Coordinates of C-alpha atoms in Angstrom, one line a residue:
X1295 CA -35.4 164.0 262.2
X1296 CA -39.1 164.7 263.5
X1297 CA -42.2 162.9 263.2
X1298 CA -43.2 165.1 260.6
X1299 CA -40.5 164.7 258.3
X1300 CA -40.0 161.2 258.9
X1301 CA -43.6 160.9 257.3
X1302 CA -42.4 163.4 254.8
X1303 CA -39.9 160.7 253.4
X1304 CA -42.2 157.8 253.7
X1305 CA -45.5 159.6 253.0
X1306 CA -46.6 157.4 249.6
X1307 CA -46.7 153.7 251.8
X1308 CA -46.6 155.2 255.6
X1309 CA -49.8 156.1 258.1
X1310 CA -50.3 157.6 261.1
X1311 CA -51.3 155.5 264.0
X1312 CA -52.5 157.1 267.4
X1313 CA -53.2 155.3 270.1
X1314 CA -54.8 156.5 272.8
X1315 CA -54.7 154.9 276.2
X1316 CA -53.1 156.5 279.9
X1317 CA -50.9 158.2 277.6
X1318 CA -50.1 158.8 273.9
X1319 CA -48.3 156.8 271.1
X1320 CA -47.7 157.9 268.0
X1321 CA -45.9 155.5 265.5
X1322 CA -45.5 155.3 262.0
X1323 CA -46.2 152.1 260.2
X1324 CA -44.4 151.0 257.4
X1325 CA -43.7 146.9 256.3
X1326 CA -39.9 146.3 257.8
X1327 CA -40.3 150.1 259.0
X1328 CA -38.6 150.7 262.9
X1329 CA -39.8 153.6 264.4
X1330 CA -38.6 154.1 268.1
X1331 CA -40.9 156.8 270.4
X1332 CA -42.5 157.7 273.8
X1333 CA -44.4 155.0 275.0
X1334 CA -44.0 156.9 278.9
X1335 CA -46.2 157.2 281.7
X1336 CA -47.9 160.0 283.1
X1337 CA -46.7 163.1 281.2
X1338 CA -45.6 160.7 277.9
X1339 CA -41.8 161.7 278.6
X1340 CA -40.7 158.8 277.4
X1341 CA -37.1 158.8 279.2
X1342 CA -35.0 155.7 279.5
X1343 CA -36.9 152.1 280.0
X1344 CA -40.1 154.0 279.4
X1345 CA -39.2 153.9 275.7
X1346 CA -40.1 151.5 273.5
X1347 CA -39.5 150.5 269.6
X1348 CA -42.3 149.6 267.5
X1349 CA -41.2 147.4 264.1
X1350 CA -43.4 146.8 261.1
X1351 CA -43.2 143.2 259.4
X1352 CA -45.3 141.6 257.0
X1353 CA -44.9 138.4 259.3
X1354 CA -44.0 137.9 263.2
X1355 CA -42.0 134.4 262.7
X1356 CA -42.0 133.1 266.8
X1357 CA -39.3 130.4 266.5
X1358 CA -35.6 130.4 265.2
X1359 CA -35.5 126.5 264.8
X1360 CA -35.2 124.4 261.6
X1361 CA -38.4 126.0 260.6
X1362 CA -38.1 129.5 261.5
X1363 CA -35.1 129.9 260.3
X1364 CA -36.1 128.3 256.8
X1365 CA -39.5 130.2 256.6
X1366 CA -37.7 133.7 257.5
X1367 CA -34.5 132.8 254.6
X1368 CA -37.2 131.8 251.8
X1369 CA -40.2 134.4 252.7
X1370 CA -38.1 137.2 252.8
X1371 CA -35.8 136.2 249.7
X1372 CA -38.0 134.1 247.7
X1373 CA -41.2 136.0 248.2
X1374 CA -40.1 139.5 248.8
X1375 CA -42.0 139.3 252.5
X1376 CA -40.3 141.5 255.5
X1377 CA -40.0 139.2 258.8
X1378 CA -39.0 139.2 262.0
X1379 CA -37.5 136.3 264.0
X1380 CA -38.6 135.8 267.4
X1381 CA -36.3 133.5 269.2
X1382 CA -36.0 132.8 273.0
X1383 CA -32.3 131.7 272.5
X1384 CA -28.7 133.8 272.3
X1385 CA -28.7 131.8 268.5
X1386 CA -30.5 130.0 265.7
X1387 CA -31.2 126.5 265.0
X1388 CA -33.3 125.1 267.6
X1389 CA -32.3 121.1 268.1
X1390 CA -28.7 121.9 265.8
X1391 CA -26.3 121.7 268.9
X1392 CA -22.6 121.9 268.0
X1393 CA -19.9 121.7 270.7
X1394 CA -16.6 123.8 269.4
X1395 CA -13.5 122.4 271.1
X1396 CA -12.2 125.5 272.6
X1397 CA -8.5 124.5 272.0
X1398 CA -8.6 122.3 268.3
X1399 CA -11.9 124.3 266.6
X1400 CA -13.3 121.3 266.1
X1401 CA -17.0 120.9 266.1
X1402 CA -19.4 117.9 268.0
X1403 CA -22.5 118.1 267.1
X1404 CA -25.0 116.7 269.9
X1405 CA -28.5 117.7 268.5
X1406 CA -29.3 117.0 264.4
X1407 CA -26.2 114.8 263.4
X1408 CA -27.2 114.8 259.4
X1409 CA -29.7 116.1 256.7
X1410 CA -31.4 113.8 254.4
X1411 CA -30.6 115.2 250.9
X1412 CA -34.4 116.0 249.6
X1413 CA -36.2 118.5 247.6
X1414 CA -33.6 121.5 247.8
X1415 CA -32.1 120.6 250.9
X1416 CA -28.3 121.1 249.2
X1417 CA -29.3 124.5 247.6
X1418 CA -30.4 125.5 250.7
X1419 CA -26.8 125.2 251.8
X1420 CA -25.1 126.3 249.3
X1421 CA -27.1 129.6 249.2
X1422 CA -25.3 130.1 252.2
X1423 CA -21.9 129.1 251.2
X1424 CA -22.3 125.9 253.3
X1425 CA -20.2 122.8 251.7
X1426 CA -21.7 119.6 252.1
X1427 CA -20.5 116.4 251.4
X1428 CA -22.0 112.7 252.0
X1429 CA -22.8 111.6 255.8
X1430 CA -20.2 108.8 257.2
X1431 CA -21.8 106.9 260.0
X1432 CA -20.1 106.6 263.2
X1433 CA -17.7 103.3 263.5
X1434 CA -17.5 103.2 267.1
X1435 CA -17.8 99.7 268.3
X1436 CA -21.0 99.1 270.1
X1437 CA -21.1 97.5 273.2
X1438 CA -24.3 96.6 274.8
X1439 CA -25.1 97.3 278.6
X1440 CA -27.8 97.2 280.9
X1441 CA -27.2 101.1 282.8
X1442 CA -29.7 100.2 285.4
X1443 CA -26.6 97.8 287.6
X1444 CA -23.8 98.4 284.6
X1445 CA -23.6 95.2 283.3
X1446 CA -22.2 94.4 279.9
X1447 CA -24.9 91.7 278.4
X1448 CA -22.3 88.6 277.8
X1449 CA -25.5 86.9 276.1
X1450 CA -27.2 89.7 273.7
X1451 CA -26.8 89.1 269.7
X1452 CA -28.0 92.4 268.1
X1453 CA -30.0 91.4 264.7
X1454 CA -28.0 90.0 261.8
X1455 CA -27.5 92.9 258.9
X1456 CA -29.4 91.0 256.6
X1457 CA -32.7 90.2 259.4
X1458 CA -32.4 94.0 259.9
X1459 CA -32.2 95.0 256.4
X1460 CA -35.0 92.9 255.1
X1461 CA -37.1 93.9 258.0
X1462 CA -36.4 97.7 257.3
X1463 CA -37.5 97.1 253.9
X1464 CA -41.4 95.4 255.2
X1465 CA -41.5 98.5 257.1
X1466 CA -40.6 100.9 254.3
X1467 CA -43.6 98.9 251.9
X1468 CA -46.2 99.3 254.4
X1469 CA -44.8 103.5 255.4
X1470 CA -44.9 104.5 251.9
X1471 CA -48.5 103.6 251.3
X1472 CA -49.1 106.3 254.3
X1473 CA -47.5 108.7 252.2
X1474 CA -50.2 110.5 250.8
X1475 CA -51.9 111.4 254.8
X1476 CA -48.6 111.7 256.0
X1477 CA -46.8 113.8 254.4
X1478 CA -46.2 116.7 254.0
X1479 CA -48.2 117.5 256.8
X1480 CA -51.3 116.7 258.1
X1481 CA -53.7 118.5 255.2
X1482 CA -55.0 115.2 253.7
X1483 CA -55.2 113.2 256.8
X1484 CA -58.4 111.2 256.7
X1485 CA -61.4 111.4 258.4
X1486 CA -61.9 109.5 262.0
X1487 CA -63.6 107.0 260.7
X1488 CA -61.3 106.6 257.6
X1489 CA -57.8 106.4 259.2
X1490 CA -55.8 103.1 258.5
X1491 CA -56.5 100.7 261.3
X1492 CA -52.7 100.1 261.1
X1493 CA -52.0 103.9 262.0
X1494 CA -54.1 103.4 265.3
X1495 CA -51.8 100.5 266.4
X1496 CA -49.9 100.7 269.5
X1497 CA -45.7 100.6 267.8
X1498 CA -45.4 97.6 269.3
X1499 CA -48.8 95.4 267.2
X1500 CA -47.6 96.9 264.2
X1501 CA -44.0 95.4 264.7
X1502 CA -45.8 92.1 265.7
X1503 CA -48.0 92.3 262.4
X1504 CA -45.6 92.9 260.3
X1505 CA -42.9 91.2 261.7
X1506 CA -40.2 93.6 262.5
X1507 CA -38.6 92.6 265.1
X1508 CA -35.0 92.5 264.2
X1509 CA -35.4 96.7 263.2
X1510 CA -36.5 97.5 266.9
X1511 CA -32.6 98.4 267.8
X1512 CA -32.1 100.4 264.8
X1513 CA -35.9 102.3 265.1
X1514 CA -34.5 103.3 268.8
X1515 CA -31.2 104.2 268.4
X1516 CA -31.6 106.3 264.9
X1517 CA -34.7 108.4 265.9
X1518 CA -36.9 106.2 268.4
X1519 CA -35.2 107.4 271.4
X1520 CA -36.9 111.2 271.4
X1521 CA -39.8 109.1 271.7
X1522 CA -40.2 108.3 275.6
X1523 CA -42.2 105.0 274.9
X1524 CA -41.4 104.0 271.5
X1525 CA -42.9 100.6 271.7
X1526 CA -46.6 102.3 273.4
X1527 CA -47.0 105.3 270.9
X1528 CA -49.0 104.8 268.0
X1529 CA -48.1 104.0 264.9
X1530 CA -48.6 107.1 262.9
X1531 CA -46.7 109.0 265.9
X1532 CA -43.5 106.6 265.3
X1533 CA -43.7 107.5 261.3
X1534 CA -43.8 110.9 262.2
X1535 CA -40.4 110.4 263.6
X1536 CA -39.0 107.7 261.6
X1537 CA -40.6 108.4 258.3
X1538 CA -40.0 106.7 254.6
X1539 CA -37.0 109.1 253.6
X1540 CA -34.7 108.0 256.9
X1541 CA -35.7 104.2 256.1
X1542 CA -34.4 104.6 252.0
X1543 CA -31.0 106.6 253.5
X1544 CA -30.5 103.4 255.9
X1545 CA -30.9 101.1 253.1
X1546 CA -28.7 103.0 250.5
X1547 CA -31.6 104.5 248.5
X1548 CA -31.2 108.3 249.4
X1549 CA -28.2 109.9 251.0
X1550 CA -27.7 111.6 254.1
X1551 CA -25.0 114.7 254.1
X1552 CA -23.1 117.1 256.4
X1553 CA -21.4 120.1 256.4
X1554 CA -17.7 119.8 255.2
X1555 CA -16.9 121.6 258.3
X1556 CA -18.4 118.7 260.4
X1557 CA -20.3 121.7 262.4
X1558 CA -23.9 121.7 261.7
X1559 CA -24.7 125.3 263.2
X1560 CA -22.7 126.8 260.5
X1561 CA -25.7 127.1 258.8
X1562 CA -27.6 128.8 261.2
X1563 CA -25.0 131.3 262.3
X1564 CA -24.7 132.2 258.4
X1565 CA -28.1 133.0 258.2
X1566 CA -28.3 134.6 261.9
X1567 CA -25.5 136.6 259.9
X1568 CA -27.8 137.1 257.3
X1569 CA -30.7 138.2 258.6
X1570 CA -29.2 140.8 260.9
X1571 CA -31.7 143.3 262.5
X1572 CA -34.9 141.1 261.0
X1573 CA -34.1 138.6 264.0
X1574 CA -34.5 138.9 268.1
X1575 CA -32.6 136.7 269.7
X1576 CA -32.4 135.9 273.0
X1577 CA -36.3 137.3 273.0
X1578 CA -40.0 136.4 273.9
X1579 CA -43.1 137.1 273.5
X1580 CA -44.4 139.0 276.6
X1581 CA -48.0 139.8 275.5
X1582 CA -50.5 140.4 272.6
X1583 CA -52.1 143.3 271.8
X1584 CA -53.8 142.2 269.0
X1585 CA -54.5 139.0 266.6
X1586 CA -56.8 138.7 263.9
X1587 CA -57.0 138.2 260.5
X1588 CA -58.9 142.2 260.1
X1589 CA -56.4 144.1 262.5
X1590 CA -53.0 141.5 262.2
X1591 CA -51.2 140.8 264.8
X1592 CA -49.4 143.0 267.4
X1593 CA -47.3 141.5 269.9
X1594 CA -45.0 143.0 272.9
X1595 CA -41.3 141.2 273.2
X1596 CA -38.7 141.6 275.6
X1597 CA -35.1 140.4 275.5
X1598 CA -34.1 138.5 278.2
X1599 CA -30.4 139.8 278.5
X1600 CA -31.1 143.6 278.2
X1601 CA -34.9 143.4 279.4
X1602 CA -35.5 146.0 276.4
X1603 CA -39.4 145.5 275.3
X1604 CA -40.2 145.6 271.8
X1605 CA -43.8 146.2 270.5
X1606 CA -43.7 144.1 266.8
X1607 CA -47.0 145.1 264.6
X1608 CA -47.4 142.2 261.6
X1609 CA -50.0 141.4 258.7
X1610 CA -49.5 138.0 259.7
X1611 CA -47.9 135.5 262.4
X1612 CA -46.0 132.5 261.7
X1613 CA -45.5 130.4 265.0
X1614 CA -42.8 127.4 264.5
X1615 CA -42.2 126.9 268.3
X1616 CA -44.0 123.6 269.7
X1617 CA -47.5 124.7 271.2
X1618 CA -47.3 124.2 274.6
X1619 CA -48.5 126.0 277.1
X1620 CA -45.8 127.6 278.3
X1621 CA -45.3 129.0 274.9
X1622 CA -48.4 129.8 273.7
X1623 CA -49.5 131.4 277.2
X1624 CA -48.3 134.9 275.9
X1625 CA -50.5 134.9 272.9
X1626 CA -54.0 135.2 274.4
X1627 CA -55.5 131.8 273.0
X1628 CA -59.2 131.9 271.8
X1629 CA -60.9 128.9 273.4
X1630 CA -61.0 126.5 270.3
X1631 CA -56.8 127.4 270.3
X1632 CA -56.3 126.4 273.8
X1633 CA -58.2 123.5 273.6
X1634 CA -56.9 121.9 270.5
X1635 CA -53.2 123.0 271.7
X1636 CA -54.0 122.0 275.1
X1637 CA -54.4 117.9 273.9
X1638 CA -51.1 118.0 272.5
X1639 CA -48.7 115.8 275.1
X1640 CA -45.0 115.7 274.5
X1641 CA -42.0 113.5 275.3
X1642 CA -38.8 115.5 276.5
X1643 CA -34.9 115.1 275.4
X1644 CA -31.7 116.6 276.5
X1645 CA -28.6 116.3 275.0
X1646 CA -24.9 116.8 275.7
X1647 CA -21.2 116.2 275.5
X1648 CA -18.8 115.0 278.3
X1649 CA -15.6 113.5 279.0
X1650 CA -14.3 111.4 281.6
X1651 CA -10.8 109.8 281.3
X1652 CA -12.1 106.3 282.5
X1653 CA -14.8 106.3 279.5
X1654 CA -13.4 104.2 276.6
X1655 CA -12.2 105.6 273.3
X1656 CA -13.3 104.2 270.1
X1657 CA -16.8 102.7 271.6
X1658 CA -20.4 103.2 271.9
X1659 CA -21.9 102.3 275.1
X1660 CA -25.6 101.8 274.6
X1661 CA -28.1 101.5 276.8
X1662 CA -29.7 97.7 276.5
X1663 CA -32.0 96.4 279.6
X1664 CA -30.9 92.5 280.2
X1665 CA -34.3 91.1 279.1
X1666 CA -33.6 91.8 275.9
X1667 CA -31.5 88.3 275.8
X1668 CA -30.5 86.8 274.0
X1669 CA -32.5 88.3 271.1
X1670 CA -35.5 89.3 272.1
X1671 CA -35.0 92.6 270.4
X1672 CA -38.6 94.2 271.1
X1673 CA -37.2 94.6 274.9
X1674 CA -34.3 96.7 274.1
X1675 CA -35.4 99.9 274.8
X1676 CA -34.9 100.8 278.2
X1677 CA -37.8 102.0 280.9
X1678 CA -37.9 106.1 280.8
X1679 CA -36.3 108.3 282.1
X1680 CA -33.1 107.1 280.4
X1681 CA -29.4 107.8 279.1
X1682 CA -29.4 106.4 275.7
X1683 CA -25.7 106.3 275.4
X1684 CA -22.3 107.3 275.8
X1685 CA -20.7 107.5 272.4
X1686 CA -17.4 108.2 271.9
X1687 CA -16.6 110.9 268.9
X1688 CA -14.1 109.2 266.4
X1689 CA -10.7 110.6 267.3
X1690 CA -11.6 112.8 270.7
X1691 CA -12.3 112.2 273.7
X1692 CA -15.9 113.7 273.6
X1693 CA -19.1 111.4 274.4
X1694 CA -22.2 112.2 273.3
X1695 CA -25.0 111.5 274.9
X1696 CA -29.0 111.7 275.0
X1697 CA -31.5 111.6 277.9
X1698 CA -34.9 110.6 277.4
X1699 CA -38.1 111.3 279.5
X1700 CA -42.0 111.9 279.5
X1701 CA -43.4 115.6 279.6
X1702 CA -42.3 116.2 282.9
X1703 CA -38.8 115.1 283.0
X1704 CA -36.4 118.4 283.9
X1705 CA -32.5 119.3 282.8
X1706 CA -32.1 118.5 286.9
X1707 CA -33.4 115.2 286.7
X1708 CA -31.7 114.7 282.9
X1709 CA -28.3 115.6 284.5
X1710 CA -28.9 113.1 287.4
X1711 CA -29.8 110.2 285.1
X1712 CA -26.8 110.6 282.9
X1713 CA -24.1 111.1 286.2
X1714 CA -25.8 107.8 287.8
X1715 CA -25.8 105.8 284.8
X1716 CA -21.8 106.9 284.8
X1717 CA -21.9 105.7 288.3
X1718 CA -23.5 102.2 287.3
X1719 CA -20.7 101.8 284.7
X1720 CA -18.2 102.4 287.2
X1721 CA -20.1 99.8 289.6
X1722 CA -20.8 97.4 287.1
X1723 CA -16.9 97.5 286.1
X1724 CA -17.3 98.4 282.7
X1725 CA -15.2 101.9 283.2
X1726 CA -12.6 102.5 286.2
X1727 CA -13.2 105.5 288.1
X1728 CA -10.1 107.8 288.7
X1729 CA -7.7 107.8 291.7
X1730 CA -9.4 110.5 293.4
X1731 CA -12.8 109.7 292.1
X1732 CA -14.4 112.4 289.3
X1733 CA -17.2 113.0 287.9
X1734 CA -18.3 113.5 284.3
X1735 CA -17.1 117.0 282.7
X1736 CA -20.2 118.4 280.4
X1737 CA -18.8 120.6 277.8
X1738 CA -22.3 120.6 276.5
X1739 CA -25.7 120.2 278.3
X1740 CA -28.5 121.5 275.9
X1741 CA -32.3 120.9 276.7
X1742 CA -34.3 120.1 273.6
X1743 CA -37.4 119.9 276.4
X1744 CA -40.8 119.4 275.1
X1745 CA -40.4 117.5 272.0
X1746 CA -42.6 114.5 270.1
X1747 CA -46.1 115.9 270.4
X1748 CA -49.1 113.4 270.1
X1749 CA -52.1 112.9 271.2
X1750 CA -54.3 109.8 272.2
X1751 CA -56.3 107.4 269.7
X1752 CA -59.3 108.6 271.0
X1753 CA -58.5 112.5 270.6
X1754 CA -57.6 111.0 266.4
X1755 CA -60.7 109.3 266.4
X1756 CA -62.5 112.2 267.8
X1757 CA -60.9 114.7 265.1
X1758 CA -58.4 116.0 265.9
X1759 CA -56.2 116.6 263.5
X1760 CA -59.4 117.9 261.3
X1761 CA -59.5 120.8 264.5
X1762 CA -55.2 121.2 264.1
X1763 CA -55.9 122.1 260.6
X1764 CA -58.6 124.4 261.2
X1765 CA -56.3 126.5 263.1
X1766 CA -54.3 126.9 260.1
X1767 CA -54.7 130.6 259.0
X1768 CA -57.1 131.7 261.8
X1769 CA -56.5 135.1 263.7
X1770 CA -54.0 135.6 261.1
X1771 CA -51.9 132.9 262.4
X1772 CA -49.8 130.2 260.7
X1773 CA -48.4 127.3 262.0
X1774 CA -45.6 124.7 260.8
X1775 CA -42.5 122.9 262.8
X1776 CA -42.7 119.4 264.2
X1777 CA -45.9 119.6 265.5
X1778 CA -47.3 119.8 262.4
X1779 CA -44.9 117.7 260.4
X1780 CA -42.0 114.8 260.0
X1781 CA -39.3 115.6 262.5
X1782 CA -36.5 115.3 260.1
X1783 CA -35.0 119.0 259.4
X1784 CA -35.5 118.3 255.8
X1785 CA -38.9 117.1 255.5
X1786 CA -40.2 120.1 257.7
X1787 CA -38.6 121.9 255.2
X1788 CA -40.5 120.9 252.2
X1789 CA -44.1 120.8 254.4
X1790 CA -42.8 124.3 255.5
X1791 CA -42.7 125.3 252.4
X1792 CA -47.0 124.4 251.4
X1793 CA -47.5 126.7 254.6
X1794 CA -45.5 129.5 253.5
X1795 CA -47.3 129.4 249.9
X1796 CA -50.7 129.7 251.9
X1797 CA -50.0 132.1 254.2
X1798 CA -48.3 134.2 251.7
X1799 CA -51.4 134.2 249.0
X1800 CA -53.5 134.7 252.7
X1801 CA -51.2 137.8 253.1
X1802 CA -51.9 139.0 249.5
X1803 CA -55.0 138.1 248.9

């Protein structure tokens, strides 16, 4: 078929684009349209690499996490919007990290262990013929060691269950009434000068004030360890993370659940599976050609296995990814973009699975420094960079573990704090290296890099998170993931889903 009876078939919702530059483009846009032609040099010949495909969307999503997989799934079948996924790995699902035992089939899941069950977090699944049932927590017994000499602490008493559950309950009184400028997302967050004094508190004053010492252990190990210094964030950065639905599943008043399969990225692959062609994987964004709310948004992507480029022309963009520099580099920031972004600072986070035949079945070795006894349960979080554990998968012999650093801790340095804390054990006499000595086998090593963004109380106080919102919508540009929200999969969901009604009356209106 030719250009012109291409247009012939499409001719009541196509148009003619030309672009003129060194050489001539012709392409044919249409929402969810592909239209591959000579984008060549010199002459316009357009032979071999010197062609390139241009795809119409109604939005560019750039991120195939928890997010970006959620906003392409409901934009495309709940509001009849054409997408494409943008996403720099070889799969969807961002922090989901399932290990598949290449011998039983059985899956380990590393990353997101569990979904709290919220708004339509189940019919989410099941659109996708995912069967879920209830979350059981692990029952590996826990045994306390200091990983910086590998020393079991023969003098630590964890909290008592009933010291721990009443003081999860003071904190779950005092998160709720944060409700309303916390969630969902940041759009009614008060003014500088109105924010709760109590949100502006370093973690470890507010556990003072409100006496909540014996949850410290349980605020690191559920989601306080992707926090690099738990105890020195503030406040309103810790609720991000630990927020008032993962305090009411801990105390029995909502429910957590799982895929029957006990693999997490089933869900992911399904809609990977779904979405066919409307998602790039294994891609990035290269350059921008264009972004504005007028003109859209015109961006050039290449994938990183086949180095094929990809020029995608959308009404609107939807970025999910987290903001940093790296990221954001290819999208030719405005100033007021890059310098809002730019105050962002992160935590980083790698997880992974191993084995090692000296590593003890049926326990979880966690990571407790020695001044934390005999209870003085504010001190048990170790000094980043640090492995948080080794916990041993009921009825394997998989560990899983998770290292925790600032901004600038690499997968080079992660993998060397996990192999010497292995070491310490074996020093400490906790595990008995093998007869020759190994090392740990990783079955799965998976950087979940920059994660926890936050800023300082004086960039709050200062307004920033009046500026964050303000980016909302400009240049014909979206924004939502856990920069923006909770960091629970199923609470981004639900603040996903007040951005997706914006930017789709934005897109209509």
């Amino acid at each position: 078929m030719n250009l012109r009876q291409g247009l012939g078939l499409f001719i009541v919702s196509c148009h003619l684009v030309v672009k003129m530059r060194s050489t001539v483009l012709a392409t044919v846009a249409l929402s969810g349209f592909v239209l591959t032609l000579a984008d060549g040099k010199g002459k316009g010949k357009g032979k071999g690499n010197d062609r390139i495909r241009t795809i119409y969307k109604d939005v560019a999503i750039i991120g195939g996490g928890a997010s970006g997989s959620y906003s392409a799934v409901r934009l495309r079948e709940d509001y009849n919007v054409s997408v494409v996924v943008i996403e720099k790995n070889s799969n969807l699902g961002g922090h989901v990290n399932t290990f598949i035992d290449p011998v039983t089939g059985r899956g380990f899941d590393c990353g997101v262990q569990n979904w709290i069950e919220i708004g339509g977090a189940r019919a989410f699944f099941e659109r996708f013929g995912v069967e879920m049932q209830p979350n059981v927590r692990s029952t590996a017994e826990t045994v306390s060691i200091d990983f910086t000499n590998g020393e079991k602490l023969t003098n630590y008493s964890p909290p008592s269950a009933s010291d721990r559950t009443a003081a999860l309950q003071r904190y779950l009184e005092v998160a709720e009434s944060f409700l309303p400028v916390l969630e969902p997302g940041w759009w009614t967050f008060p003014l500088p000068q109105d924010i709760p004094a109590d949100l502006l508190l370093p973690f470890r004053d507010f556990v003072a004030k409100y006496n909540l010492t014996a949850a410290v252990p349980m605020f690191h190990a559920t989601t306080g360890f992707g926090i690099h210094d738990m105890m020195g964030h503030l406040t309103v950065w810790f609720m991000r993370s630990f927020n008032v639905n993962l305090v009411r599943v801990l105390l029995g008043i909502e429910t957590s659940i799982v895929p029957v399969s006990r693999k997490n990225q089933d869900l992911y692959d399904r809609i990977l599976t779904s979405l066919g062609a409307d998602a790039l994987t294994s891609t990035t964004v290269i350059s921008t050609e264009e972004r504005s709310s007028r003109k859209g948004v015109t961006l050039i992507v290449r994938n990183s296995a086949t180095g094929v480029k990809t020029r995608i022309v959308a009404k609107r963009l939807l970025y999910t990814a987290i903001p940093s520099e790296a990221n954001t580099s290819p999208l030719d920031l405005d100033r007021e973009e890059r310098s809002t972004l730019g105050e962002f600072n992160y935590s980083a986070s790698y997880v992974g699975v191993v084995s090692h035949p000296s590593l003890p079945l049926n326990k979880s070795l966690v990571n407790v420094p020695a001044s934390a006894q005999p209870a003085n349960w504010p001190e048990a979080i170790p000094d980043y960079p640090y492995n948080t554990r080794f916990e041993n998968y009921a009825d394997s012999s998989y560990f899983r573990l998770i290292a925790v650093g600032d901004q600038t801790f690499t997968a080079a340095q992660a993998k060397k704090v996990i192999e010497d804390s292995f070491d310490k054990l074996v020093e400490g006499g906790v595990v008995n290296q093998t007869s020759p000595a190994q090392g740990l086998t990783f079955h799965m090593f998976e950087p979940h890099g920059l994660v926890s963004a936050y800023v300082t109380k004086e960039k709050l106080e200062g307004g920033f998170i009046q500026r964050l919102n303000g980016l909302q919508g400009r240049r014909g540009t979206w924004y939502t993931g856990a920069s923006w929200g909770v960091h629970l999969s199923t609470s981004l969901w639900i603040f996903t889903d007040t951005v997706l009604e914006r930017l789709v009356g934005d897109l209509r209106g």
